[in-house]
PDB file of C-alpha atoms in Angstrom:
ATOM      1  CA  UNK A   1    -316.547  21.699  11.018  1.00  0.00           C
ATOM      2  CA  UNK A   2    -315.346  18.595  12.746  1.00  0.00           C
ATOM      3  CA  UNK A   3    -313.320  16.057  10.893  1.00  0.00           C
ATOM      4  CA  UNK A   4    -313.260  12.687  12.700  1.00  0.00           C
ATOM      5  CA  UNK A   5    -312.020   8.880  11.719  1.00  0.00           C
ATOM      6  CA  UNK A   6    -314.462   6.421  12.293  1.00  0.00           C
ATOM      7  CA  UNK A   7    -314.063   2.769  11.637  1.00  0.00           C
ATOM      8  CA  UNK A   8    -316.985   2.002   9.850  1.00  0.00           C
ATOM      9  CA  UNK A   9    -318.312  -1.189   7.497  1.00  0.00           C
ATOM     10  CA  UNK A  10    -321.231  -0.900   5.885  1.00  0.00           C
ATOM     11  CA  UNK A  11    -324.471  -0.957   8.394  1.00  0.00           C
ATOM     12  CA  UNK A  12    -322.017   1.515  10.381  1.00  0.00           C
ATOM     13  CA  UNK A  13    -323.286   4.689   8.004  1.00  0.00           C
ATOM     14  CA  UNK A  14    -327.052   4.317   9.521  1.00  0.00           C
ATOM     15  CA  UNK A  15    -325.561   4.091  13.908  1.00  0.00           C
ATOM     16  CA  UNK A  16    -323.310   7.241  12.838  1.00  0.00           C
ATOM     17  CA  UNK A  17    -325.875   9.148  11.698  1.00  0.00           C
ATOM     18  CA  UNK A  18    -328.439   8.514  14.497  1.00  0.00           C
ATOM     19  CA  UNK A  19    -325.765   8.922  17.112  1.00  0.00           C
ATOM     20  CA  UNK A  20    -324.868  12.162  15.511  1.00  0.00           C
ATOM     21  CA  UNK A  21    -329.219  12.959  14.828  1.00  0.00           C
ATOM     22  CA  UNK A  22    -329.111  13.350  18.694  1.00  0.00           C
ATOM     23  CA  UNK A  23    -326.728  16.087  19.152  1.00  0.00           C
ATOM     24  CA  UNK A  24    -328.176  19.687  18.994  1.00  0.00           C
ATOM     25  CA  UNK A  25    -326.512  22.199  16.313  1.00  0.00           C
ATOM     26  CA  UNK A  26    -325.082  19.636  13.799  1.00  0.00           C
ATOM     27  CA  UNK A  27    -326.365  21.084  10.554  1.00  0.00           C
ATOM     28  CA  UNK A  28    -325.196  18.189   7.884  1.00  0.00           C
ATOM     29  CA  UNK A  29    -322.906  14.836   8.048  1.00  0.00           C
ATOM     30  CA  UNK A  30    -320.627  13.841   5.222  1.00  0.00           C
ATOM     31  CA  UNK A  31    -319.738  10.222   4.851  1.00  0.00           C
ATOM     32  CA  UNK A  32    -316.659   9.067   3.189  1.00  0.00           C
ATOM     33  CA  UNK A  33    -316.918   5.192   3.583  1.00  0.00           C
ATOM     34  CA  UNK A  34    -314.052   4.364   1.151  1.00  0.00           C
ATOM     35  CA  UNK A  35    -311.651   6.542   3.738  1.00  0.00           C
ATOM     36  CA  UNK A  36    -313.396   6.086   6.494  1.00  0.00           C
ATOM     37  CA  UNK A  37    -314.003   9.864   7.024  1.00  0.00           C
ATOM     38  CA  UNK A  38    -316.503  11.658   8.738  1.00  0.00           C
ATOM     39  CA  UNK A  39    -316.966  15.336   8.308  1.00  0.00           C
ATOM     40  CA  UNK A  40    -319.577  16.920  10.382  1.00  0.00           C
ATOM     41  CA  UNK A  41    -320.739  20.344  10.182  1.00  0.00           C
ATOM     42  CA  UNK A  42    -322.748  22.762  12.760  1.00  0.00           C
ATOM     43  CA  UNK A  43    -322.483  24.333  15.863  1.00  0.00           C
ATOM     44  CA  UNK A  44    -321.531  21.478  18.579  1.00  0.00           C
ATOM     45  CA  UNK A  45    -318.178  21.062  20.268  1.00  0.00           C
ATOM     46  CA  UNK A  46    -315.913  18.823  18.770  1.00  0.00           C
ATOM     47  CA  UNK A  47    -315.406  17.111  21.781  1.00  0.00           C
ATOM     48  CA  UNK A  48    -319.096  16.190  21.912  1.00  0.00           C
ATOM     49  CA  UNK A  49    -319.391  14.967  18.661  1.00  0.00           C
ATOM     50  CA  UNK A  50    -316.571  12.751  19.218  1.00  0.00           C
ATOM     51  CA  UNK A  51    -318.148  11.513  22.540  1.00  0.00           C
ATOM     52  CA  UNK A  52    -321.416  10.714  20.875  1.00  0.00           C
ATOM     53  CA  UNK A  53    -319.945   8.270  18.470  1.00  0.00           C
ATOM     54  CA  UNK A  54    -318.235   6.882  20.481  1.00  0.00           C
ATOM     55  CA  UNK A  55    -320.829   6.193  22.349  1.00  0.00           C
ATOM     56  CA  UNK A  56    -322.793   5.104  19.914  1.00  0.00           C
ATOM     57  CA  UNK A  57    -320.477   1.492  19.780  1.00  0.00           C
ATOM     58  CA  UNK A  58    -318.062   2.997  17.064  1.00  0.00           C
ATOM     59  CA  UNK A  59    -314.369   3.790  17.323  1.00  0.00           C
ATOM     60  CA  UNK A  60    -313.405   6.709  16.444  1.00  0.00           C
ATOM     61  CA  UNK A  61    -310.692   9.698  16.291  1.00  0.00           C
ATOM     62  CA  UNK A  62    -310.377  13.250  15.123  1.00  0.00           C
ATOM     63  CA  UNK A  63    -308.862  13.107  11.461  1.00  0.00           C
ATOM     64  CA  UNK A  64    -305.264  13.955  11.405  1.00  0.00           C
ATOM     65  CA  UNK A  65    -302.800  15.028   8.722  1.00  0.00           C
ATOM     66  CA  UNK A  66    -301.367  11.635   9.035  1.00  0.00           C
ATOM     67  CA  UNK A  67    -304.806   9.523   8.060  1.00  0.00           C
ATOM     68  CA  UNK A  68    -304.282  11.657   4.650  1.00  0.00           C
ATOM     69  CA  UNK A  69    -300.951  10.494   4.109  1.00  0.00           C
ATOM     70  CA  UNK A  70    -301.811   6.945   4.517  1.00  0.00           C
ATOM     71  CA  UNK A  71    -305.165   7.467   2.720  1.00  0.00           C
ATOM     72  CA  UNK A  72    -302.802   8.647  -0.171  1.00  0.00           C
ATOM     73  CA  UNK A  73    -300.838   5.883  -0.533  1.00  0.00           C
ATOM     74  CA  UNK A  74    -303.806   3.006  -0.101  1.00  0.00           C
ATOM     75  CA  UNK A  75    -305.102   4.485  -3.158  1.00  0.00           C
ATOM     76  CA  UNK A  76    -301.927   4.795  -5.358  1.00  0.00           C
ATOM     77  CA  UNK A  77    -301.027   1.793  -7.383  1.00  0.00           C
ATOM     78  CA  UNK A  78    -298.873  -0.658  -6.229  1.00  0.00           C
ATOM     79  CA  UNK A  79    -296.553  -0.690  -8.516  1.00  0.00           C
ATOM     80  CA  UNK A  80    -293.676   0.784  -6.776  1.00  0.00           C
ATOM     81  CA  UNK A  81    -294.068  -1.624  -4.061  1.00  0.00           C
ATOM     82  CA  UNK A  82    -292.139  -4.785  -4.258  1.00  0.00           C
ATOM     83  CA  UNK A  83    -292.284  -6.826  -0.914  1.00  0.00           C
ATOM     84  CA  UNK A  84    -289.234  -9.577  -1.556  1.00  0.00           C
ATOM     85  CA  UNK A  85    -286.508  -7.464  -1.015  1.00  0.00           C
ATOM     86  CA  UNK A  86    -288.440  -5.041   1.566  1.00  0.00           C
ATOM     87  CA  UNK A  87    -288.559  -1.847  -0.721  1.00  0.00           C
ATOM     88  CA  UNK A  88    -291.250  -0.148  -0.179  1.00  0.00           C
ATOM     89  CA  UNK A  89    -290.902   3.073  -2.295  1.00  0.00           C
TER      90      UNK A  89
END
């Protein structure tokens, strides 16, 4: 299982999913558009999956720790946030 970051809008689901079609072993593709998460499952190095998208026009990353975090707080409310005096939590 290979966890990658892809900066995707819209149209960007169907060139993902073609790029990936190519690739022997990949079993199934799981496409988070909201968080811009990829997960892909199968047999193929990581480093080849990430290659292929790429390659397909898309920028992309493997998922980190960090893209949670920040994935975390885009979705919490704003409420906490107050931007005149520069306090952010």
């Amino acid at each position: 299982t290979v966890e990658l970051k892809v900066e995707m809008v819209g149209i960007h689901e169907k060139r993902l999913r073609k790029c990936l079609s190519k690739l022997r072993g990949i079993e199934k593709v799981e496409v988070d558009g909201n968080s811009h998460k990829v997960v892909v499952t199968g047999y193929a190095h990581r480093n080849k999956i990430l290659k292929a998208v790429r390659r397909g026009g898309l920028k992309a990353d493997f998922w980190s720790a960090q893209n949670e975090l920040l994935n975390a707080y885009a979705n919490a409310s704003c409420g906490s946030l107050r931007f005149n005096n520069h306090t952010f939590f």
